[in-house]
Short mmCIF file of C-alpha atoms and ligand atoms in Angstrom, two decimals:
data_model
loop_
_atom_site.label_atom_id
_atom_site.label_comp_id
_atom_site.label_asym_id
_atom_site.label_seq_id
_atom_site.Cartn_x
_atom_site.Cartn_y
_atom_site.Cartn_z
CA UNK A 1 128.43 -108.13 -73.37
CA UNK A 2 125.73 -105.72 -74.29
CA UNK A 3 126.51 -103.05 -71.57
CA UNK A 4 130.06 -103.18 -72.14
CA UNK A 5 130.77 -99.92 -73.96
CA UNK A 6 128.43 -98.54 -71.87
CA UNK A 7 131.26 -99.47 -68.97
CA UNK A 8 133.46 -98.25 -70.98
CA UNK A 9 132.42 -95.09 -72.10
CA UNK A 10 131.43 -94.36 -67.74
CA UNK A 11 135.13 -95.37 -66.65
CA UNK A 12 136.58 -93.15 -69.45
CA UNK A 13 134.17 -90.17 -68.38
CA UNK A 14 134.94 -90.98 -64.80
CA UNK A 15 139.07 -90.59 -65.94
CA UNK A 16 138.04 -87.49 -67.78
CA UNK A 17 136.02 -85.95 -64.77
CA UNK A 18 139.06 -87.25 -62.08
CA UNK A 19 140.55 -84.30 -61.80
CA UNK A 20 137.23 -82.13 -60.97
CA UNK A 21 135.85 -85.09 -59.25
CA UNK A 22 138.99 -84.47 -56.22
CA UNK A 23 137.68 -80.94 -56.32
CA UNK A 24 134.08 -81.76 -56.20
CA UNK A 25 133.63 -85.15 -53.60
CA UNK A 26 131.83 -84.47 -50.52
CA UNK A 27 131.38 -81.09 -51.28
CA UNK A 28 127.64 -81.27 -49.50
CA UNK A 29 127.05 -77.38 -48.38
CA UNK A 30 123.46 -76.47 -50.60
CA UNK A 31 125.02 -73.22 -51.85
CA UNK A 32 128.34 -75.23 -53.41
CA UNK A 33 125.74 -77.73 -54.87
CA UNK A 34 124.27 -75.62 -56.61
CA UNK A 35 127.20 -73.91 -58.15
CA UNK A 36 128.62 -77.32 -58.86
CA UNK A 37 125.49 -78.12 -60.47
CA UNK A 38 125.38 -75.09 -62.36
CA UNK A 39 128.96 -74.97 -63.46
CA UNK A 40 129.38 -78.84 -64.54
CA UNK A 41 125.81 -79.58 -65.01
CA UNK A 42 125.96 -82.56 -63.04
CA UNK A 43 123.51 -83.83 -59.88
CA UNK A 44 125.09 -84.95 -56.54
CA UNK A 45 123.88 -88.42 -57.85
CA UNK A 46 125.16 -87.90 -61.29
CA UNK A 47 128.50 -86.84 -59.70
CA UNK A 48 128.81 -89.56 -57.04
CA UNK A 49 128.24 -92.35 -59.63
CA UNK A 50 130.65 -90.89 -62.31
CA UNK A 51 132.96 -89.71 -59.58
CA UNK A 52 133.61 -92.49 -56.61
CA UNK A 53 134.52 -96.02 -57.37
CA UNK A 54 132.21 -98.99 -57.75
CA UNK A 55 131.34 -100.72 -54.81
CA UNK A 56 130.79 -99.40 -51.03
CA UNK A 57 132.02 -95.68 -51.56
CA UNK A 58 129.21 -95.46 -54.70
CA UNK A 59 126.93 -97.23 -53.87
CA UNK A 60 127.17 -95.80 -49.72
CA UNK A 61 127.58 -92.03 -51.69
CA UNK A 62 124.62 -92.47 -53.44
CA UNK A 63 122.39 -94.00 -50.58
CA UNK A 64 123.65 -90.67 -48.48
CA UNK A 65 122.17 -88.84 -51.25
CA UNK A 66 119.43 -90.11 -51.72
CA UNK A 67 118.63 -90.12 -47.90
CA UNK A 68 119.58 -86.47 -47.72
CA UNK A 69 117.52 -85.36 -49.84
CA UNK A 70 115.42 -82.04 -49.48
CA UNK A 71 113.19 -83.31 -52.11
CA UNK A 72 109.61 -84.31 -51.06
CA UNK A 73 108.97 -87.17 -53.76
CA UNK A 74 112.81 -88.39 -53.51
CA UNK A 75 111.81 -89.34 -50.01
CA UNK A 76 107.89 -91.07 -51.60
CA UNK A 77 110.30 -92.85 -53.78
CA UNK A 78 112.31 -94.67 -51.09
CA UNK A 79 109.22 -95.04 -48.84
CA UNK A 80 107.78 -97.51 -52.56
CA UNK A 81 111.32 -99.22 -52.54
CA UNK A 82 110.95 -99.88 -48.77
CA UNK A 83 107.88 -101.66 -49.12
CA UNK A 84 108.79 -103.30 -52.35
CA UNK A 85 111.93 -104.74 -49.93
CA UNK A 86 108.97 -105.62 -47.37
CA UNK A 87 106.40 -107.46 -49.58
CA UNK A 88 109.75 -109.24 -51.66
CA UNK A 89 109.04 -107.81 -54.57
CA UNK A 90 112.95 -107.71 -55.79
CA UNK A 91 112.92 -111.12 -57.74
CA UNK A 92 114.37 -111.91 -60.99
CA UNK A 93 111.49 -111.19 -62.71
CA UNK A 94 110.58 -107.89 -60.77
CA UNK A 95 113.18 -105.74 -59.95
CA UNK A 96 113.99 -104.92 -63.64
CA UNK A 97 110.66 -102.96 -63.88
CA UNK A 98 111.15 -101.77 -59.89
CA UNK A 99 114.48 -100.47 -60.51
CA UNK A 100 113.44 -99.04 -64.65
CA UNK A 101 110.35 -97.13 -63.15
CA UNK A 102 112.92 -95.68 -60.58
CA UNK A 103 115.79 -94.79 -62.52
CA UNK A 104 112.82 -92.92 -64.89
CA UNK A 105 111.32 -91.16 -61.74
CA UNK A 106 114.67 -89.86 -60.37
CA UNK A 107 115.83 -88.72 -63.77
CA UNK A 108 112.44 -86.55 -64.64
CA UNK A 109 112.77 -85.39 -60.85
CA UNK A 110 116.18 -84.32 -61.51
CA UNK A 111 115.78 -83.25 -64.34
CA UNK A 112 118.22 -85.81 -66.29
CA UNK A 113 117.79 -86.35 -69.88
CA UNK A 114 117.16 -90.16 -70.17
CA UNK A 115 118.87 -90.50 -73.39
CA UNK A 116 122.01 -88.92 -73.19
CA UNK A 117 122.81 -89.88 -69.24
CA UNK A 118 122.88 -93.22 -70.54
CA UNK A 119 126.02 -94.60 -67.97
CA UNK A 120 124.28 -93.11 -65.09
CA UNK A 121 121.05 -94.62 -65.70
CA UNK A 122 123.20 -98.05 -65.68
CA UNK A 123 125.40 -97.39 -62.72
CA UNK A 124 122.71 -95.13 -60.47
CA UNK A 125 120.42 -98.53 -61.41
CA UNK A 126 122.54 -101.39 -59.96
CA UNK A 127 123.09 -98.88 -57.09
CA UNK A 128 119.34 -98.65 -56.23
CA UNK A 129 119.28 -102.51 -57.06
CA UNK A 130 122.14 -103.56 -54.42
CA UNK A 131 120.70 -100.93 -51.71
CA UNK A 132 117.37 -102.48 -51.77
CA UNK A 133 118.40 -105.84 -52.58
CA UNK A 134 119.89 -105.61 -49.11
CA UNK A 135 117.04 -104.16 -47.24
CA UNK A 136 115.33 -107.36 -48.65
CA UNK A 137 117.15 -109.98 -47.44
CA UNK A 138 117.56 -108.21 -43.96
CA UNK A 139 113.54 -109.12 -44.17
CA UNK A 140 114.39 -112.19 -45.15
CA UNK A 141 117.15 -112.90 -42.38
CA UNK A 142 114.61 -111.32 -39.45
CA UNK A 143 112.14 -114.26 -41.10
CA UNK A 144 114.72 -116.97 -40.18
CA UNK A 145 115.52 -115.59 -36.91
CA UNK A 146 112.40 -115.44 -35.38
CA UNK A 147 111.45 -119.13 -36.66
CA UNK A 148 112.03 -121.19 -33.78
CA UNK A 149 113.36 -124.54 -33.65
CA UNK A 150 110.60 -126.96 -33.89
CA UNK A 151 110.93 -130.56 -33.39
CA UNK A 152 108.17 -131.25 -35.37
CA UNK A 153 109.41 -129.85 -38.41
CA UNK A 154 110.97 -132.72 -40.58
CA UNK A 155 113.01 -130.00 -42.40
CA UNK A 156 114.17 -128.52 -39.13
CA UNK A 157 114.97 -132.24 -37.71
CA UNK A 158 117.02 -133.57 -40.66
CA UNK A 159 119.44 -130.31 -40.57
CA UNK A 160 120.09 -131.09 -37.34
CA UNK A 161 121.04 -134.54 -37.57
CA UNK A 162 122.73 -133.68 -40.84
CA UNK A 163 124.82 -131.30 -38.85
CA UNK A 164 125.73 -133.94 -36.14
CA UNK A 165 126.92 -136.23 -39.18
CA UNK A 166 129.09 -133.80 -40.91
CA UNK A 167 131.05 -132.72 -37.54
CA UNK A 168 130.87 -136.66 -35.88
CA UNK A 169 131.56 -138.50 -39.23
CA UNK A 170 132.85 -141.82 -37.63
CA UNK A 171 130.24 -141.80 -34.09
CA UNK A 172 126.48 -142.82 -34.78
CA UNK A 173 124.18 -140.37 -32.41
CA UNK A 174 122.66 -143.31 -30.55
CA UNK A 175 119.36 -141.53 -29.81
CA UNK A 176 117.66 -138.14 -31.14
CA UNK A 177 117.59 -136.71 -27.35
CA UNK A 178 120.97 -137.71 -25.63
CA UNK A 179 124.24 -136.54 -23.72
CA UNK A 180 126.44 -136.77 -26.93
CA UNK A 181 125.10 -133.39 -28.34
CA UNK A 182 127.30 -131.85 -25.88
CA UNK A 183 130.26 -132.98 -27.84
CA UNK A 184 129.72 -130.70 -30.26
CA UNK A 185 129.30 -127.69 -27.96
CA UNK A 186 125.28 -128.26 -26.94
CA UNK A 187 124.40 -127.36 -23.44
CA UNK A 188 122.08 -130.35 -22.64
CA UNK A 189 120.72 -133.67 -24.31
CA UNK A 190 118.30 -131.85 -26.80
CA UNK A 191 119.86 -128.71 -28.86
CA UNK A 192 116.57 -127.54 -29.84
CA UNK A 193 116.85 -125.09 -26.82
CA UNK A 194 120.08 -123.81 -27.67
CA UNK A 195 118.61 -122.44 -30.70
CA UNK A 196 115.92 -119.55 -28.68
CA UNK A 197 117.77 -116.46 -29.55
CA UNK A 198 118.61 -116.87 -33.22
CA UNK A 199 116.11 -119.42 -34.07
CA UNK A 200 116.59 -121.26 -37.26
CA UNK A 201 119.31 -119.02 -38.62
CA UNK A 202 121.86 -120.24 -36.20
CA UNK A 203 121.35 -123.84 -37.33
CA UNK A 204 121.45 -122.88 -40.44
CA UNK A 205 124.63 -121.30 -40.13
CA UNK A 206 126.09 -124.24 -38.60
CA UNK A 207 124.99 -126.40 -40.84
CA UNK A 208 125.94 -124.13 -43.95
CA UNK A 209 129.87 -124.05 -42.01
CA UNK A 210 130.63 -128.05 -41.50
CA UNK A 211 128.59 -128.71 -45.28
CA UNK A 212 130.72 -125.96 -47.29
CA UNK A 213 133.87 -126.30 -45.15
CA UNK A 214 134.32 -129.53 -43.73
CA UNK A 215 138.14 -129.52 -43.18
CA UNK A 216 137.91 -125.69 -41.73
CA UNK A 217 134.56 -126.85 -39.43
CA UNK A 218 136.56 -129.92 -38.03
CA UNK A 219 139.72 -128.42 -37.30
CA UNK A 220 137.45 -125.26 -35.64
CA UNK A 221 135.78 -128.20 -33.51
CA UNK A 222 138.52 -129.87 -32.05
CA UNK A 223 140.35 -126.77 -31.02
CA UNK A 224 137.10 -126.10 -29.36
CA UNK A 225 137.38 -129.54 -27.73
CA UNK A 226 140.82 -128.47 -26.42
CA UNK A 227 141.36 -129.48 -22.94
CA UNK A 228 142.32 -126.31 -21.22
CA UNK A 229 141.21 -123.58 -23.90
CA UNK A 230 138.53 -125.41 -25.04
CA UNK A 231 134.80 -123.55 -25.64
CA UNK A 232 131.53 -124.63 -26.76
CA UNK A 233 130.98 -125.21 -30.34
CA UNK A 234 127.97 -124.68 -30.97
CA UNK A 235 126.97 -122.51 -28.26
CA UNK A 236 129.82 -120.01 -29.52
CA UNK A 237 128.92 -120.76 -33.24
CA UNK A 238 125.52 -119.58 -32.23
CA UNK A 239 126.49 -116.53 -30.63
CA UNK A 240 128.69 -115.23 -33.98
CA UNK A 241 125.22 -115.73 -36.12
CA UNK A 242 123.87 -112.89 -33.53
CA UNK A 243 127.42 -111.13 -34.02
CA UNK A 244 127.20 -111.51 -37.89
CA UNK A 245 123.04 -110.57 -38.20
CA UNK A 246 123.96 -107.35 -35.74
CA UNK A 247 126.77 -106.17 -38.13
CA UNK A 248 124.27 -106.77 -41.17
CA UNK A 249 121.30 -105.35 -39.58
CA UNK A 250 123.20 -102.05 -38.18
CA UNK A 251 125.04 -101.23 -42.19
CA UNK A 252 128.56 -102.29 -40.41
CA UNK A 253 128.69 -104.72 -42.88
CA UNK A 254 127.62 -102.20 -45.74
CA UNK A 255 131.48 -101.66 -46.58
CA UNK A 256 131.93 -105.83 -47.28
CA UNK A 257 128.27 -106.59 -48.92
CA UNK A 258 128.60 -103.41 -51.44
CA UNK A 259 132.48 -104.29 -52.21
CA UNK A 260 131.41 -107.76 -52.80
CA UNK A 261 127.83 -107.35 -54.61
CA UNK A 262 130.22 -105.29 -57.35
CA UNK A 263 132.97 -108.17 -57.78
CA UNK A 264 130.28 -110.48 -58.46
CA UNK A 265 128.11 -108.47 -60.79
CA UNK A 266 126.29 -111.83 -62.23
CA UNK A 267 123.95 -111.55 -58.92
CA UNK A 268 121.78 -108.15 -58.59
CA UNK A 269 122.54 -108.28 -54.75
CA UNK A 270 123.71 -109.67 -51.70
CA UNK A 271 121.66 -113.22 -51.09
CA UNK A 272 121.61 -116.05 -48.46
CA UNK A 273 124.47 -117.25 -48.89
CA UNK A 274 126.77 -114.41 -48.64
CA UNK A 275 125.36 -113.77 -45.57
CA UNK A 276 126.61 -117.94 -44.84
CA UNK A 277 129.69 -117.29 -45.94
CA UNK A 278 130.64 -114.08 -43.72
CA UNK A 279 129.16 -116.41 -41.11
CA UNK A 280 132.11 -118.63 -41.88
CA UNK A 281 134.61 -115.69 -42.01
CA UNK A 282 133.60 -114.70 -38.45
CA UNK A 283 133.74 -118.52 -36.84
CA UNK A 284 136.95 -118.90 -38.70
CA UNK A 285 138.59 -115.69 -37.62
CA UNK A 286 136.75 -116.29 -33.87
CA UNK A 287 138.51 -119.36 -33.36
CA UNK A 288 142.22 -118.10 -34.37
CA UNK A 289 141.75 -114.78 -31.74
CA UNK A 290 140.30 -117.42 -29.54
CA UNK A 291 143.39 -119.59 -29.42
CA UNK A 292 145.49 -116.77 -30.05
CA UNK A 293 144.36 -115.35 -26.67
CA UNK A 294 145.09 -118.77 -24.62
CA UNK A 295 141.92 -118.27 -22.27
CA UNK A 296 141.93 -119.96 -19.20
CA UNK A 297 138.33 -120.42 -19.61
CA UNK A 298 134.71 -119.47 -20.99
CA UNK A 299 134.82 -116.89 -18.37
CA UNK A 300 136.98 -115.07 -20.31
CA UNK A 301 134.30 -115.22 -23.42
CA UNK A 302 132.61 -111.56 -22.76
CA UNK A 303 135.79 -110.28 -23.10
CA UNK A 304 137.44 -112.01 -26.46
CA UNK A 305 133.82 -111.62 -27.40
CA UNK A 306 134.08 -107.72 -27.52
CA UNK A 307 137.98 -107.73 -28.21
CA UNK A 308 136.87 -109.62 -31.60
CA UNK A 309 133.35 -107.55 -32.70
CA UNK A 310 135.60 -104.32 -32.01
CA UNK A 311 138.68 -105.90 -34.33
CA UNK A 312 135.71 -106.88 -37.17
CA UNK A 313 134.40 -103.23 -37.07
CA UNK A 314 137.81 -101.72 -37.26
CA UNK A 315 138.14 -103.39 -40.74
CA UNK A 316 134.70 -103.35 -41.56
CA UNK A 317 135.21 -99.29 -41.09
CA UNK A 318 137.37 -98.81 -44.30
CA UNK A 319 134.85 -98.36 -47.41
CA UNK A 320 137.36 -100.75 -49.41
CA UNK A 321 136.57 -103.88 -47.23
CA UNK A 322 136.21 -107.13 -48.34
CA UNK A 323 136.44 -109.84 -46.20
CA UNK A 324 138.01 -112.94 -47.62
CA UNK A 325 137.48 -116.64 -45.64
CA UNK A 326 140.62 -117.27 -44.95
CA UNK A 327 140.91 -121.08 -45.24
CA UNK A 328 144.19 -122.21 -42.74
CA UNK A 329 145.91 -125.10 -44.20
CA UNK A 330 147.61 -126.47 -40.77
CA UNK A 331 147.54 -130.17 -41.66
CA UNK A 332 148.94 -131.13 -45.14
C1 LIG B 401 119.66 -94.14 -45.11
O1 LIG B 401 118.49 -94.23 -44.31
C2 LIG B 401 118.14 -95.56 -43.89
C3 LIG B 401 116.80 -95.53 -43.20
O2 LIG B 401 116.73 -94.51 -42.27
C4 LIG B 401 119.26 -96.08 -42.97
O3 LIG B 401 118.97 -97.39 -42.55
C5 LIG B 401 120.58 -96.07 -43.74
O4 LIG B 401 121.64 -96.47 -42.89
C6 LIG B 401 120.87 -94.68 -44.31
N1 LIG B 401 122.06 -94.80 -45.15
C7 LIG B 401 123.07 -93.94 -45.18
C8 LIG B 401 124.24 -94.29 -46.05
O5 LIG B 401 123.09 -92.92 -44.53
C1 LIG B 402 126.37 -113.53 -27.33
O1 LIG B 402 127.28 -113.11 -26.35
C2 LIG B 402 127.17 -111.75 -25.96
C3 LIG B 402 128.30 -111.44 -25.02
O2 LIG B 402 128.48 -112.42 -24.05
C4 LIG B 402 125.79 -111.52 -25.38
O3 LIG B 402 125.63 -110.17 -25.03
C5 LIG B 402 124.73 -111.91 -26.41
O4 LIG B 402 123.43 -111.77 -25.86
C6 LIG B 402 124.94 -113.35 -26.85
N1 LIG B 402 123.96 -113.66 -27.90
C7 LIG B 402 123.30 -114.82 -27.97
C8 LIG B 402 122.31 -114.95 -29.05
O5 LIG B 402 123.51 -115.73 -27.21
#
């Protein structure tokens, strides 16, 4: 409630700046810069947050700038936020002093008055917030991966067999190690090798699908169970957490995580559980080109494989992306 006429009084300058804004957007030669700067007064970061709309196409405009940069200590500046990301130093408690210290740096760098740039300190602050919010969980996310499966590991264990309960509601897994694991798409009696190349993450990811979508991960399972275009569950569900950790780890996903950080502006930036539930959108949407396509069989996965990642970066390509689980209601 607080910041509200501050919102207000940065949508009604961005209204009154619209027309001069189609003039002045990706302008990005030095020499009209400085003209630009000159005649309206304005920064390239002033201009991109007053200028573009929330979401991807600021907060991507003002990470361009920022990266850009010809200025020495811009460049010390991001180097700090990088290893604040690193050492996970963006918690509730610190990022409001992170992001105040770097709103106050770029502003005496740029020469901004604090006090009456008021909006942009607001707007260029969740910016800085989301960017680096990001590069922090993508720390976070690398963390998962590279934790292997470990049998030992009660936590590990009980997902597992949590995960077998969810998707075989009405069969009892006879023993911890057996054939039935193939069932639900395993390659051999003991999943815990299935899991090498994502580690934890792709049990997680599983697990997060058949807990927060039951209906969706059932009806995903037994097309996967069909008899001629049938594929393996889990192997396949395993695969998409690579699919979906390359498309976060590259910035394909930038478009989708920036467009959605800004419709949910209670959380500071893009957590765990986003990251679950584009997860889901990929299995969800994997499955429908999958059956779509009729395969005669998993031969044919390299190719739907590539046909789909080329079909998710198409949309993820448009700065306004969002990507919204699309929940099929087949059986009513
Ligand atoms: C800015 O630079 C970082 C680090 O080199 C890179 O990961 C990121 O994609 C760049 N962002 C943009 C929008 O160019
Ligand atoms: C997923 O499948 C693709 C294409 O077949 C392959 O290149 C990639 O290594 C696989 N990833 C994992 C983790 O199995």
């Amino acid at each position: 409630m607080y910041f509200k006429p501050f919102v207000y009084f940065s949508n009604f300058l961005s209204w009154l700046l619209s027309p001069v804004c189609i003039f002045i957007k990706r302008i990005s030669h030095p020499c009209f810069k400085w003209i630009l700067r000159k005649t309206t007064g304005l920064c390239e970061l002033q201009r991109t947050c007053y200028c573009e709309p929330s979401g991807a196409p600021r907060i991507l405009g003002i990470e361009e700038s920022l990266n850009n940069s010809k200025i020495a200590k811009v460049h010390i500046l991001i180097q700090f936020l990088d290893l604040a990301a690193k050492e996970k130093r963006f918690t509730t408690a610190g990022s409001t002093q992170i992001i105040r210290n770097t709103v106050e740096t770029i502003c005496c760098i740029k020469k901004i008055n604090l006090d009456s740039h008021q909006p942009f300190n607001k707007l260029f602050g969740e910016c800085v917030s989301i960017i680096w919010s990001l590069k922090q969980l993508l720390h976070d996310l690398e963390g998962i991966r590279t934790t292997g499966y470990d049998s030992c590991n009660l936590e590990h264990e009980k997902t597992l067999l949590e995960l077998w309960n969810l998707l075989m509601p009405m069969t009892e897994l006879e023993s911890r190690v057996c054939n039935a694991w193939k069932d639900i798409g395993f390659q051999g009696d003991d999943p815990k090798t299935d899991f090498r190349g994502m580690g934890i993450l792709g049990l997680e990811n599983l697990h997060f699908f058949a807990k927060n979508y039951p209906d969706v991960a059932l009806q995903v399972l037994s097309h996967s169970n069909h008899p001629t275009h049938g594929y393996s569950f889990a192997i396949v569900g395993i695969n998409l957490t690579h699919l979906a950790y390359i498309l976060w780890k590259d910035g394909a996903a930038k478009s989708h995580i920036y467009n959605l950080c800004c419709h949910h502006l209670q959380v500071p930036g893009p957590t765990l559980l986003h990251f679950h539930r584009f997860y889901c959108y990929l299995f969800i949407e994997f499955d429908k080109l999958w059956m779509s396509e009729k395969p005669s069989s998993i031969m044919e996965f390299g190719r739907i494989r590539s046909l789909f990642e080329n079909d998710i970066r198409l949309l993820l390509s448009n700065p306004n992306c969002l990507l919204k689980l699309n929940i099929p209601v087949e059986h009513v």
